[in-house]
Amino acid sequence: MAEPDNAELLALEHEGDLASFCPHCHAPLNMYDAGTRRVWVGLAVRVNGAACGLLLDPRLDASERRCSDGWNDGDLAEDVICPHCEASLLEADGRCERCEAPVFGLEVSVHTRVVPLALCTRAGCPWHGISTRTRAKILAESPRQKKPEQDAMLRVRNFSEVSYGYDGEQAVAEAGRCLQCKKPTCVDGCPVGVDIPGFVSLIAGSEFAAAAQRIRLRNALPAICGRVCPQDQQCEKLCLLGKKGEPLAVGALERFAADFERETDQVRLPRRATKTGLRVAVVGSGPAGLTLAADLGVQGHSVTIFEALHKAGGVLVYGIPEFRLPKSIVEAETGNLRRLGVKFELNSIVGKLYGLQELFDLGFDAVYIATGAGLPGFMGLPGENLCNVVSANEYLTRVNLMKAYLFPEYDTPAPKGRRVAVVGGGNVAMDCARTALRMGAREATIVYRRTRDEMPARDEEIQHAEQEGVRFHYLTGPVGYVGDEQHWVRQLQGVRMKMGEPDESGRRRPIPIVGSNFLLDVDLVIVAVGAGPNKVLFEGAEGLERNARGYIRTFTESGRTSVPKVWAGGDIVTGAATVILAMGAARQAADDMHAYLSDGQTAWL
Amino acid sequence: MYSIADRQELTKRDMISLTIEAPLIARKIVPGQFVVVRVNETGERVPLTVAYRDAATGTITIIFQVVGKSTALLASLGVGDAIKDLCGPLGAPGHFEKVGTVVGIGGGSGIAVLHHLLSGHKEAGNRLIGIIGAREKDLLILEDEMRALCDELVVTTDDGSSGEHGLVTDALKALVERQERIDQVLAVGPLVMMRAVTEMTRIYGLPTEVSLNPIMVDGTGMCGGCRCTVGGETRFACVDGPHFDAFKVDFDELIQRNQMYGRDERISLLTSIKVR
């Protein structure tokens, strides 16, 4: 057995944060190298029959070879031996997840704790082949990079974006936490199947623009999804790191890559295929419509989007507030679509200005309906039509789309209140409460009938709302509203709830507690209890089947409807859901539409 | 952008008629439907009922009274200027069938809407009696057009400066008292006027339809700002209406709701004056 070059190495016991020991004789393996003035872990290695020395950084992020000429790049070590007891450190059934190299074990002490480690000897393997389990453990202990944010006390007085996003250094550090799993479960959690390990490893290598392009292969709106996707319920929920510690910040990294690309003017859109001459009409310019338009535009079809409002983006412009998704970003993304040749017809209501069949008469070969769930939900309670009881849709539309936060510079006012109650527990409710604070409310209270755990809002939004001082009344629900003689709302009549048995949706059903009624002084109530399908579209859409709740009935995964050559997707099919689910549906529809149109198929269902 | 083809001042008191080039809307719109107008980037979305349309020239005409900042802004536009956004046709189309005699009651700028609605009833073959009223002569519009359209026209002013001295309800009462056969009443105008008409027709048992004008944002059924109680149910005037069975409408609630932004409207008007 060959010794490492001991002339320059001195045995050390505990030096620095980490100390390594042989698992057999427990001899300390850390050594001080006077030449490099660093502490290394010294091991004996056999390569191509020759004995060599291997030095590993105690933090396992660098290695150095001390050997004769025999060890070439890419050569695998045949055996790893403890220089003290000469026992083989190889683990019988261990294999590096990435490079399939054999694995060997060390005892490593982190501060005072003893953590077993397994390492492979593959030179050039970024993680030196530490087995997944161990790597996960180490990475999970490394803290997730925090997104810098505006101070909560300051931001409740402005509409600038709450979160600033990572800088390059943080993004690289966070991307380095990715395990690069061979079978990435995070991708399974993504409705549009973004290559998450792929773009994350590009960020880790500081190739930010390339990372954004990698995302763009599957997702036409990365800057938007990085901000509004419920990552905690999708990709990040399935991240292996999350099993032991904090999951990788996929959303923040996606946002970083997209922002970098846009801000440095490096947006490179996919190349358009040659024109097919086929025309597709898209009804609604929300997330589903935009995604489908982008996909089909790239495939060479000529796409026209019909939008009822005066701005493209649907819920992205009327619903999601400026402080969560700056409208300049939506404009940049719709601008990218225009560059792909997608046409926008604003102020054009399908169902009023054009009937569905009329679109075919105008020469469109296929129609995609993505009108969303735009009908505000009310609860039918007494006093719901009092002044200053408004739907979340109205409140957010006034503030976001019509820019009431700039009133009177912009002409549209928004209802004002000092004590604001928001009924509901979704993202929309959080948006309303946080908007109300920014519009000058003294206090904003969320009235939600279940508990915090059941709230459907994104974790980040709930946390932000809590930081900003939004009050939460859990297990309470409104039963009516009391107004003054001028018909303005003054009090919310509420009742306390307890959690009952789970209902069909699997969530436990809240049951009112008899006699627990209470009054809450309010002067503005925002009702954010979900949304339904707007029926305007269905005027002049004979034969388009709908389900009992009024949503469009689809007959295939891809969203084919009862009318030939008409697809539908997004909230108008599923009921109110998330941006990314709508985009996922649009991706499927786009693939199916492309196949149908280019094959000249005739069979519909 | 939608250019303005013609502009008329109908009276000395800020009753403006704008004819706007909008061929697609002109092709589709039917009497009783409205459009939403947004003059410029900072403007409000203002719902305005269309008074005429001309499918041949591709224009629609809106008539409005200057009452606040947005209407003042709209009134400041001249021929050749353009409106940034124009969205329509909105609202459920009016339905017109032959019922016999239709009495149309209009007040203020509602007369313009009434004219359009009555033209629909005329086409359906109904006999028309018009009652139009205003506070004073200078607020009265479309008198000649109404006279040409209706088989009989009564004009009233609150101060007696034109036509009969009195309210439109007085004229309606006179019609009933002379035993005129009335099959349908149509009332368009200020809410208080429509409420007064409804109270009267309820007594006489005359089927009455009103055209409501609540506060709206988008006009497409998305915000619910225009909700009103009709027959005990909440309805959205923008998609379910704006025409409703008058006997079922809760006018008091609507009158209160329409004052929700009164303070903001004044602020808006005052700041815009200061800016100039």
JSON list of C-alpha atoms in Angstrom, two decimals, chain B residues 83-255:
[
{"chain": "B", "resi": 83, "resn": "ILE", "atom": "CA", "xyz": [-61.33, 57.07, -28.82]},
{"chain": "B", "resi": 84, "resn": "LYS", "atom": "CA", "xyz": [-58.80, 54.56, -27.54]},
{"chain": "B", "resi": 85, "resn": "ASP", "atom": "CA", "xyz": [-61.12, 51.71, -26.70]},
{"chain": "B", "resi": 86, "resn": "LEU", "atom": "CA", "xyz": [-64.65, 50.89, -27.69]},
{"chain": "B", "resi": 87, "resn": "CYS", "atom": "CA", "xyz": [-66.13, 47.61, -26.67]},
{"chain": "B", "resi": 88, "resn": "GLY", "atom": "CA", "xyz": [-69.49, 46.20, -27.61]},
{"chain": "B", "resi": 89, "resn": "PRO", "atom": "CA", "xyz": [-72.20, 45.36, -28.24]},
{"chain": "B", "resi": 90, "resn": "LEU", "atom": "CA", "xyz": [-72.93, 44.69, -24.59]},
{"chain": "B", "resi": 91, "resn": "GLY", "atom": "CA", "xyz": [-76.06, 43.80, -22.70]},
{"chain": "B", "resi": 92, "resn": "ALA", "atom": "CA", "xyz": [-78.88, 41.51, -23.63]},
{"chain": "B", "resi": 93, "resn": "PRO", "atom": "CA", "xyz": [-80.53, 42.63, -26.86]},
{"chain": "B", "resi": 94, "resn": "GLY", "atom": "CA", "xyz": [-83.99, 44.10, -26.43]},
{"chain": "B", "resi": 95, "resn": "HIS", "atom": "CA", "xyz": [-86.80, 41.89, -27.64]},
{"chain": "B", "resi": 96, "resn": "PHE", "atom": "CA", "xyz": [-89.43, 43.42, -29.82]},
{"chain": "B", "resi": 97, "resn": "GLU", "atom": "CA", "xyz": [-92.77, 41.90, -30.61]},
{"chain": "B", "resi": 98, "resn": "LYS", "atom": "CA", "xyz": [-96.13, 43.19, -31.69]},
{"chain": "B", "resi": 99, "resn": "VAL", "atom": "CA", "xyz": [-98.15, 43.92, -28.58]},
{"chain": "B", "resi": 100, "resn": "GLY", "atom": "CA", "xyz": [-100.29, 46.83, -29.71]},
{"chain": "B", "resi": 101, "resn": "THR", "atom": "CA", "xyz": [-99.64, 50.19, -28.17]},
{"chain": "B", "resi": 102, "resn": "VAL", "atom": "CA", "xyz": [-96.30, 50.93, -26.56]},
{"chain": "B", "resi": 103, "resn": "VAL", "atom": "CA", "xyz": [-95.83, 54.00, -24.41]},
{"chain": "B", "resi": 104, "resn": "GLY", "atom": "CA", "xyz": [-92.21, 55.12, -24.28]},
{"chain": "B", "resi": 105, "resn": "ILE", "atom": "CA", "xyz": [-91.24, 57.45, -21.45]},
{"chain": "B", "resi": 106, "resn": "GLY", "atom": "CA", "xyz": [-87.86, 59.12, -21.61]},
{"chain": "B", "resi": 107, "resn": "GLY", "atom": "CA", "xyz": [-86.09, 61.62, -19.43]},
{"chain": "B", "resi": 108, "resn": "GLY", "atom": "CA", "xyz": [-82.83, 63.48, -19.95]},
{"chain": "B", "resi": 109, "resn": "SER", "atom": "CA", "xyz": [-80.25, 61.59, -21.99]},
{"chain": "B", "resi": 110, "resn": "GLY", "atom": "CA", "xyz": [-82.45, 58.51, -21.63]},
{"chain": "B", "resi": 111, "resn": "ILE", "atom": "CA", "xyz": [-84.52, 59.93, -24.48]},
{"chain": "B", "resi": 112, "resn": "ALA", "atom": "CA", "xyz": [-81.77, 58.90, -26.86]},
{"chain": "B", "resi": 113, "resn": "VAL", "atom": "CA", "xyz": [-81.93, 55.30, -25.66]},
{"chain": "B", "resi": 114, "resn": "LEU", "atom": "CA", "xyz": [-85.70, 55.40, -25.73]},
{"chain": "B", "resi": 115, "resn": "HIS", "atom": "CA", "xyz": [-85.61, 56.55, -29.35]},
{"chain": "B", "resi": 116, "resn": "HIS", "atom": "CA", "xyz": [-83.51, 53.55, -30.31]},
{"chain": "B", "resi": 117, "resn": "LEU", "atom": "CA", "xyz": [-85.74, 51.15, -28.38]},
{"chain": "B", "resi": 118, "resn": "LEU", "atom": "CA", "xyz": [-88.93, 52.58, -29.82]},
{"chain": "B", "resi": 119, "resn": "SER", "atom": "CA", "xyz": [-87.55, 52.24, -33.33]},
{"chain": "B", "resi": 120, "resn": "GLY", "atom": "CA", "xyz": [-87.28, 48.52, -32.58]},
{"chain": "B", "resi": 121, "resn": "HIS", "atom": "CA", "xyz": [-90.88, 48.45, -31.38]},
{"chain": "B", "resi": 122, "resn": "LYS", "atom": "CA", "xyz": [-91.93, 50.38, -34.47]},
{"chain": "B", "resi": 123, "resn": "GLU", "atom": "CA", "xyz": [-90.34, 47.75, -36.70]},
{"chain": "B", "resi": 124, "resn": "ALA", "atom": "CA", "xyz": [-92.28, 45.11, -34.79]},
{"chain": "B", "resi": 125, "resn": "GLY", "atom": "CA", "xyz": [-95.45, 46.90, -35.86]},
{"chain": "B", "resi": 126, "resn": "ASN", "atom": "CA", "xyz": [-96.49, 48.58, -32.64]},
{"chain": "B", "resi": 127, "resn": "ARG", "atom": "CA", "xyz": [-98.31, 51.87, -32.24]},
{"chain": "B", "resi": 128, "resn": "LEU", "atom": "CA", "xyz": [-96.10, 54.28, -30.35]},
{"chain": "B", "resi": 129, "resn": "ILE", "atom": "CA", "xyz": [-96.91, 57.01, -27.87]},
{"chain": "B", "resi": 130, "resn": "GLY", "atom": "CA", "xyz": [-93.90, 58.96, -26.66]},
{"chain": "B", "resi": 131, "resn": "ILE", "atom": "CA", "xyz": [-93.62, 60.96, -23.48]},
{"chain": "B", "resi": 132, "resn": "ILE", "atom": "CA", "xyz": [-90.37, 62.84, -23.10]},
{"chain": "B", "resi": 133, "resn": "GLY", "atom": "CA", "xyz": [-89.44, 65.17, -20.32]},
{"chain": "B", "resi": 134, "resn": "ALA", "atom": "CA", "xyz": [-86.60, 67.25, -18.97]},
{"chain": "B", "resi": 135, "resn": "ARG", "atom": "CA", "xyz": [-86.00, 69.83, -16.28]},
{"chain": "B", "resi": 136, "resn": "GLU", "atom": "CA", "xyz": [-85.99, 72.64, -18.81]},
{"chain": "B", "resi": 137, "resn": "LYS", "atom": "CA", "xyz": [-86.07, 73.31, -22.53]},
{"chain": "B", "resi": 138, "resn": "ASP", "atom": "CA", "xyz": [-82.31, 73.36, -22.87]},
{"chain": "B", "resi": 139, "resn": "LEU", "atom": "CA", "xyz": [-82.01, 69.80, -21.65]},
{"chain": "B", "resi": 140, "resn": "LEU", "atom": "CA", "xyz": [-84.62, 68.40, -23.98]},
{"chain": "B", "resi": 141, "resn": "ILE", "atom": "CA", "xyz": [-83.23, 66.39, -26.87]},
{"chain": "B", "resi": 142, "resn": "LEU", "atom": "CA", "xyz": [-84.44, 64.61, -29.98]},
{"chain": "B", "resi": 143, "resn": "GLU", "atom": "CA", "xyz": [-87.87, 66.20, -29.92]},
{"chain": "B", "resi": 144, "resn": "ASP", "atom": "CA", "xyz": [-88.15, 66.29, -33.71]},
{"chain": "B", "resi": 145, "resn": "GLU", "atom": "CA", "xyz": [-86.85, 62.76, -34.16]},
{"chain": "B", "resi": 146, "resn": "MET", "atom": "CA", "xyz": [-89.28, 61.46, -31.55]},
{"chain": "B", "resi": 147, "resn": "ARG", "atom": "CA", "xyz": [-92.15, 63.32, -33.17]},
{"chain": "B", "resi": 148, "resn": "ALA", "atom": "CA", "xyz": [-91.29, 61.72, -36.49]},
{"chain": "B", "resi": 149, "resn": "LEU", "atom": "CA", "xyz": [-91.06, 58.25, -34.96]},
{"chain": "B", "resi": 150, "resn": "CYS", "atom": "CA", "xyz": [-94.07, 58.21, -32.63]},
{"chain": "B", "resi": 151, "resn": "ASP", "atom": "CA", "xyz": [-97.72, 58.26, -33.51]},
{"chain": "B", "resi": 152, "resn": "GLU", "atom": "CA", "xyz": [-98.23, 60.66, -30.65]},
{"chain": "B", "resi": 153, "resn": "LEU", "atom": "CA", "xyz": [-95.74, 62.64, -28.59]},
{"chain": "B", "resi": 154, "resn": "VAL", "atom": "CA", "xyz": [-96.14, 64.48, -25.30]},
{"chain": "B", "resi": 155, "resn": "VAL", "atom": "CA", "xyz": [-93.40, 66.82, -24.14]},
{"chain": "B", "resi": 156, "resn": "THR", "atom": "CA", "xyz": [-93.12, 67.93, -20.55]},
{"chain": "B", "resi": 157, "resn": "THR", "atom": "CA", "xyz": [-90.70, 70.19, -18.71]},
{"chain": "B", "resi": 158, "resn": "ASP", "atom": "CA", "xyz": [-90.44, 70.72, -14.97]},
{"chain": "B", "resi": 159, "resn": "ASP", "atom": "CA", "xyz": [-90.48, 74.49, -15.39]},
{"chain": "B", "resi": 160, "resn": "GLY", "atom": "CA", "xyz": [-92.88, 74.69, -18.29]},
{"chain": "B", "resi": 161, "resn": "SER", "atom": "CA", "xyz": [-90.30, 76.20, -20.67]},
{"chain": "B", "resi": 162, "resn": "SER", "atom": "CA", "xyz": [-91.36, 73.77, -23.39]},
{"chain": "B", "resi": 163, "resn": "GLY", "atom": "CA", "xyz": [-94.41, 71.58, -23.89]},
{"chain": "B", "resi": 164, "resn": "GLU", "atom": "CA", "xyz": [-96.55, 70.86, -20.88]},
{"chain": "B", "resi": 165, "resn": "HIS", "atom": "CA", "xyz": [-95.67, 72.09, -17.42]},
{"chain": "B", "resi": 166, "resn": "GLY", "atom": "CA", "xyz": [-95.14, 69.07, -15.21]},
{"chain": "B", "resi": 167, "resn": "LEU", "atom": "CA", "xyz": [-93.55, 65.66, -14.95]},
{"chain": "B", "resi": 168, "resn": "VAL", "atom": "CA", "xyz": [-93.66, 62.69, -17.31]},
{"chain": "B", "resi": 169, "resn": "THR", "atom": "CA", "xyz": [-95.80, 60.86, -14.79]},
{"chain": "B", "resi": 170, "resn": "ASP", "atom": "CA", "xyz": [-98.42, 63.59, -15.11]},
{"chain": "B", "resi": 171, "resn": "ALA", "atom": "CA", "xyz": [-98.52, 62.99, -18.84]},
{"chain": "B", "resi": 172, "resn": "LEU", "atom": "CA", "xyz": [-98.79, 59.23, -18.28]},
{"chain": "B", "resi": 173, "resn": "LYS", "atom": "CA", "xyz": [-101.63, 59.77, -15.85]},
{"chain": "B", "resi": 174, "resn": "ALA", "atom": "CA", "xyz": [-103.42, 61.88, -18.42]},
{"chain": "B", "resi": 175, "resn": "LEU", "atom": "CA", "xyz": [-103.07, 59.10, -20.98]},
{"chain": "B", "resi": 176, "resn": "VAL", "atom": "CA", "xyz": [-104.57, 56.58, -18.60]},
{"chain": "B", "resi": 177, "resn": "GLU", "atom": "CA", "xyz": [-107.37, 58.90, -17.61]},
{"chain": "B", "resi": 178, "resn": "ARG", "atom": "CA", "xyz": [-108.43, 59.42, -21.20]},
{"chain": "B", "resi": 179, "resn": "GLN", "atom": "CA", "xyz": [-108.85, 55.60, -21.38]},
{"chain": "B", "resi": 180, "resn": "GLU", "atom": "CA", "xyz": [-105.98, 55.11, -23.82]},
{"chain": "B", "resi": 181, "resn": "ARG", "atom": "CA", "xyz": [-105.30, 51.42, -24.36]},
{"chain": "B", "resi": 182, "resn": "ILE", "atom": "CA", "xyz": [-101.72, 50.74, -23.23]},
{"chain": "B", "resi": 183, "resn": "ASP", "atom": "CA", "xyz": [-100.12, 47.32, -23.72]},
{"chain": "B", "resi": 184, "resn": "GLN", "atom": "CA", "xyz": [-96.57, 48.05, -22.73]},
{"chain": "B", "resi": 185, "resn": "VAL", "atom": "CA", "xyz": [-94.72, 50.87, -20.99]},
{"chain": "B", "resi": 186, "resn": "LEU", "atom": "CA", "xyz": [-91.07, 51.53, -21.54]},
{"chain": "B", "resi": 187, "resn": "ALA", "atom": "CA", "xyz": [-89.22, 53.90, -19.21]},
{"chain": "B", "resi": 188, "resn": "VAL", "atom": "CA", "xyz": [-85.68, 55.13, -19.72]},
{"chain": "B", "resi": 189, "resn": "GLY", "atom": "CA", "xyz": [-84.12, 57.94, -17.79]},
{"chain": "B", "resi": 190, "resn": "PRO", "atom": "CA", "xyz": [-82.94, 58.91, -14.33]},
{"chain": "B", "resi": 191, "resn": "LEU", "atom": "CA", "xyz": [-83.62, 56.27, -11.67]},
{"chain": "B", "resi": 192, "resn": "VAL", "atom": "CA", "xyz": [-86.00, 58.51, -9.73]},
{"chain": "B", "resi": 193, "resn": "MET", "atom": "CA", "xyz": [-88.05, 59.04, -12.86]},
{"chain": "B", "resi": 194, "resn": "MET", "atom": "CA", "xyz": [-88.16, 55.32, -13.61]},
{"chain": "B", "resi": 195, "resn": "ARG", "atom": "CA", "xyz": [-89.15, 54.62, -10.02]},
{"chain": "B", "resi": 196, "resn": "ALA", "atom": "CA", "xyz": [-91.97, 57.17, -10.18]},
{"chain": "B", "resi": 197, "resn": "VAL", "atom": "CA", "xyz": [-93.22, 55.74, -13.47]},
{"chain": "B", "resi": 198, "resn": "THR", "atom": "CA", "xyz": [-93.08, 52.24, -12.05]},
{"chain": "B", "resi": 199, "resn": "GLU", "atom": "CA", "xyz": [-95.01, 53.21, -8.94]},
{"chain": "B", "resi": 200, "resn": "MET", "atom": "CA", "xyz": [-97.73, 54.58, -11.17]},
{"chain": "B", "resi": 201, "resn": "THR", "atom": "CA", "xyz": [-97.90, 51.75, -13.69]},
{"chain": "B", "resi": 202, "resn": "ARG", "atom": "CA", "xyz": [-97.99, 49.25, -10.84]},
{"chain": "B", "resi": 203, "resn": "ILE", "atom": "CA", "xyz": [-101.23, 50.85, -9.69]},
{"chain": "B", "resi": 204, "resn": "TYR", "atom": "CA", "xyz": [-102.71, 50.75, -13.19]},
{"chain": "B", "resi": 205, "resn": "GLY", "atom": "CA", "xyz": [-101.34, 47.29, -13.86]},
{"chain": "B", "resi": 206, "resn": "LEU", "atom": "CA", "xyz": [-99.47, 48.25, -17.02]},
{"chain": "B", "resi": 207, "resn": "PRO", "atom": "CA", "xyz": [-96.56, 45.94, -17.93]},
{"chain": "B", "resi": 208, "resn": "THR", "atom": "CA", "xyz": [-93.44, 48.09, -17.66]},
{"chain": "B", "resi": 209, "resn": "GLU", "atom": "CA", "xyz": [-89.88, 47.66, -18.73]},
{"chain": "B", "resi": 210, "resn": "VAL", "atom": "CA", "xyz": [-87.02, 49.85, -17.53]},
{"chain": "B", "resi": 211, "resn": "SER", "atom": "CA", "xyz": [-83.47, 50.25, -18.72]},
{"chain": "B", "resi": 212, "resn": "LEU", "atom": "CA", "xyz": [-81.13, 50.40, -15.74]},
{"chain": "B", "resi": 213, "resn": "ASN", "atom": "CA", "xyz": [-77.89, 52.32, -15.61]},
{"chain": "B", "resi": 214, "resn": "PRO", "atom": "CA", "xyz": [-75.86, 51.07, -12.66]},
{"chain": "B", "resi": 215, "resn": "ILE", "atom": "CA", "xyz": [-72.16, 51.56, -12.09]},
{"chain": "B", "resi": 216, "resn": "MET", "atom": "CA", "xyz": [-70.08, 49.22, -14.22]},
{"chain": "B", "resi": 217, "resn": "VAL", "atom": "CA", "xyz": [-66.40, 48.53, -14.73]},
{"chain": "B", "resi": 218, "resn": "ASP", "atom": "CA", "xyz": [-65.98, 46.03, -17.52]},
{"chain": "B", "resi": 219, "resn": "GLY", "atom": "CA", "xyz": [-69.54, 45.60, -18.79]},
{"chain": "B", "resi": 220, "resn": "THR", "atom": "CA", "xyz": [-68.97, 41.93, -19.58]},
{"chain": "B", "resi": 221, "resn": "GLY", "atom": "CA", "xyz": [-70.27, 40.28, -16.40]},
{"chain": "B", "resi": 222, "resn": "MET", "atom": "CA", "xyz": [-66.89, 40.06, -14.76]},
{"chain": "B", "resi": 223, "resn": "CYS", "atom": "CA", "xyz": [-66.98, 42.48, -11.85]},
{"chain": "B", "resi": 224, "resn": "GLY", "atom": "CA", "xyz": [-70.49, 42.38, -10.44]},
{"chain": "B", "resi": 225, "resn": "GLY", "atom": "CA", "xyz": [-70.42, 46.11, -9.72]},
{"chain": "B", "resi": 226, "resn": "CYS", "atom": "CA", "xyz": [-73.66, 46.51, -11.64]},
{"chain": "B", "resi": 227, "resn": "ARG", "atom": "CA", "xyz": [-75.60, 44.00, -9.59]},
{"chain": "B", "resi": 228, "resn": "CYS", "atom": "CA", "xyz": [-79.12, 44.89, -8.69]},
{"chain": "B", "resi": 229, "resn": "THR", "atom": "CA", "xyz": [-81.95, 43.07, -7.02]},
{"chain": "B", "resi": 230, "resn": "VAL", "atom": "CA", "xyz": [-84.64, 42.01, -9.48]},
{"chain": "B", "resi": 231, "resn": "GLY", "atom": "CA", "xyz": [-87.46, 39.91, -8.17]},
{"chain": "B", "resi": 232, "resn": "GLY", "atom": "CA", "xyz": [-85.50, 39.14, -5.01]},
{"chain": "B", "resi": 233, "resn": "GLU", "atom": "CA", "xyz": [-82.56, 37.78, -6.97]},
{"chain": "B", "resi": 234, "resn": "THR", "atom": "CA", "xyz": [-79.23, 39.42, -7.65]},
{"chain": "B", "resi": 235, "resn": "ARG", "atom": "CA", "xyz": [-78.82, 40.08, -11.36]},
{"chain": "B", "resi": 236, "resn": "PHE", "atom": "CA", "xyz": [-76.02, 41.68, -13.30]},
{"chain": "B", "resi": 237, "resn": "ALA", "atom": "CA", "xyz": [-77.36, 44.58, -15.37]},
{"chain": "B", "resi": 238, "resn": "CYS", "atom": "CA", "xyz": [-74.51, 44.28, -17.88]},
{"chain": "B", "resi": 239, "resn": "VAL", "atom": "CA", "xyz": [-75.28, 40.73, -19.02]},
{"chain": "B", "resi": 240, "resn": "ASP", "atom": "CA", "xyz": [-78.76, 39.94, -17.67]},
{"chain": "B", "resi": 241, "resn": "GLY", "atom": "CA", "xyz": [-80.03, 43.42, -18.51]},
{"chain": "B", "resi": 242, "resn": "PRO", "atom": "CA", "xyz": [-79.97, 46.32, -18.78]},
{"chain": "B", "resi": 243, "resn": "HIS", "atom": "CA", "xyz": [-83.70, 45.84, -19.46]},
{"chain": "B", "resi": 244, "resn": "PHE", "atom": "CA", "xyz": [-85.76, 44.43, -16.62]},
{"chain": "B", "resi": 245, "resn": "ASP", "atom": "CA", "xyz": [-89.36, 44.05, -15.60]},
{"chain": "B", "resi": 246, "resn": "ALA", "atom": "CA", "xyz": [-89.83, 47.27, -13.68]},
{"chain": "B", "resi": 247, "resn": "PHE", "atom": "CA", "xyz": [-92.15, 45.78, -11.07]},
{"chain": "B", "resi": 248, "resn": "LYS", "atom": "CA", "xyz": [-89.41, 43.47, -9.84]},
{"chain": "B", "resi": 249, "resn": "VAL", "atom": "CA", "xyz": [-86.59, 46.03, -9.60]},
{"chain": "B", "resi": 250, "resn": "ASP", "atom": "CA", "xyz": [-85.44, 47.29, -6.21]},
{"chain": "B", "resi": 251, "resn": "PHE", "atom": "CA", "xyz": [-84.97, 50.94, -7.20]},
{"chain": "B", "resi": 252, "resn": "ASP", "atom": "CA", "xyz": [-84.08, 52.21, -3.74]},
{"chain": "B", "resi": 253, "resn": "GLU", "atom": "CA", "xyz": [-81.13, 49.88, -3.49]},
{"chain": "B", "resi": 254, "resn": "LEU", "atom": "CA", "xyz": [-79.94, 50.85, -6.95]},
{"chain": "B", "resi": 255, "resn": "ILE", "atom": "CA", "xyz": [-80.23, 54.57, -6.22]}
]
